[in-house]
Amino acid sequence: MGACPLRRVYGLADCNNFYASCERVFNPGLAGRPVVVLSNNDGCIVARSPEARTLGVPMGVPFHHWRAFLEKHGAAVFSSNYPLYGDLSRRVMDIIRQGAPEAEVYSIDEAFIAYTGAAAAAATAHARELRGRILRWTGIPVSVGLAPTRTLAKIANRLAKRDAAAGVVNLCECADMDAVLEEIGVEDVWGVGPQYHRFLRGHRIRTARELRDAHPDWVRRHMTVRGLRTCLELRGTPCIPLAESPPAKQAIGCSRTFGVPVEKLAVLEEAVADYTARAAEKLRAQQCAAGAVQVFLTTNPFAEGQPQYAQAATITLPVPNAWTPELAAAARRCLGGIYRPGYAYKKAGVLLFGITSASAVQMNLFEQDRPFAQQRRLMETVDRINARWGRQTIGIAAAGIGQPWKMQQAHLSPRYTTAWEELPRVRA
Ligand SMILES: [Mg+2]
């Protein structure tokens, strides 16, 4: 492909092993040790450091099956500290947003950046500087992939992670794209799920290069227009808008830039409820449950002379779930905690994270009488009706939330960044 025309370059900044990195920021003794993070109520393993991965600890498995093994290998085990991860995520995202006019949060630990014009030519230098700044200011290591499309930026990011010391890979400068794409399994291409993976394997399409070179008509016939877009993106033609991006695995979000600046809390509440409902629908489509809800709010950092404010809040749910009314109630509480009057807000968003498969959810001892089955059936019905008649057919009304019982969090690290009494201590 050689040098691509530098009209537009997409970057994907992705934190390395985000949850494990958050735990390490305040606990340098963890460097080099296997680290795992557990879901709500210490149920399943939801994050692993590279050392834990190397040991062969799988993702999403019940912790109690692996407890002895982890002890034997000297692993550090943490209960999910979503307020800490949410806060560090906000800091990382703030740094990204301040440095790039066109940045979109994609996940709890990932953001896309679009570079246009002169910025496109300087994208590599910008990414290196951004990466250094994030590491210095937050302690979180980030890798940045740059490419002519988002799908290729995802691939560039994989390559950047492999070489953690460099941390930035720009595929616009790549002289041999064939060799790069040859090395990437088709299942690792953004948006290729397990079903398409099986289908493609059956047709002897095993690498990203083979998918790129498949006939567009054939791809369109068998993989719909979404598959065709992926194919075109692999060829270097950007055609997947962020709003139609495949959902992230670690977090599911919905955020919008407002048409006009918004000042009133009531309006923000409506927007946030709507985003939550959309994100919850995506969550259920993947048969997943979320362990935490984050809401973020920001003014326009590029509007000069206006008072600026950006904040985010995270709430850990008593039990991971996909029940829209409970997620929406949590989102509303987050928003209430961060809203300040007197600012012209440009954007708000909701992120559901701490994702586990719905079947793996471990029920809290105190919540066993929750009507899970009925809630699931009701949500399935709502999703079916909205799929059939349009997404706004059935919406949610603000719903109350029951008393959240204290969770089991036996391995919880302190909330280093959001609670004064839990600041890290330096020994005299
Ligand atoms: Mg990551």
mmCIF file of N, CA and C and ligand atoms in Angstrom, residues 14-18 109-110 161 250, ligand 1:
data_model
loop_
_atom_site.group_PDB
_atom_site.id
_atom_site.type_symbol
_atom_site.label_atom_id
_atom_site.label_comp_id
_atom_site.label_asym_id
_atom_site.label_seq_id
_atom_site.Cartn_x
_atom_site.Cartn_y
_atom_site.Cartn_z
ATOM 1 N N ASP A 14 -5.228 2.686 23.561
ATOM 2 C CA ASP A 14 -5.796 1.622 24.399
ATOM 3 C C ASP A 14 -4.846 1.356 25.566
ATOM 4 N N CYS A 15 -5.363 1.428 26.779
ATOM 5 C CA CYS A 15 -4.534 1.176 27.959
ATOM 6 C C CYS A 15 -4.129 -0.301 27.996
ATOM 7 N N ASN A 16 -2.895 -0.561 28.383
ATOM 8 C CA ASN A 16 -2.436 -1.943 28.471
ATOM 9 C C ASN A 16 -2.948 -2.586 29.756
ATOM 10 N N ASN A 17 -3.617 -3.708 29.653
ATOM 11 C CA ASN A 17 -4.121 -4.463 30.824
ATOM 12 C C ASN A 17 -4.701 -3.514 31.860
ATOM 13 N N PHE A 18 -5.745 -2.804 31.457
ATOM 14 C CA PHE A 18 -6.157 -1.624 32.215
ATOM 15 C C PHE A 18 -6.369 -1.850 33.712
ATOM 16 N N ASP A 109 -11.232 1.860 28.537
ATOM 17 C CA ASP A 109 -9.787 2.080 28.408
ATOM 18 C C ASP A 109 -9.348 2.318 26.968
ATOM 19 N N GLU A 110 -10.282 2.663 26.097
ATOM 20 C CA GLU A 110 -9.936 2.880 24.695
ATOM 21 C C GLU A 110 -10.598 4.146 24.169
ATOM 22 N N LYS A 161 1.032 -3.126 20.966
ATOM 23 C CA LYS A 161 1.061 -3.811 22.268
ATOM 24 C C LYS A 161 2.168 -4.847 22.321
ATOM 25 N N GLN A 250 -14.850 -5.004 26.658
ATOM 26 C CA GLN A 250 -14.667 -4.669 28.062
ATOM 27 C C GLN A 250 -15.713 -3.711 28.579
HETATM 28 MG MG MG B 1 -7.001 -2.288 27.001
#
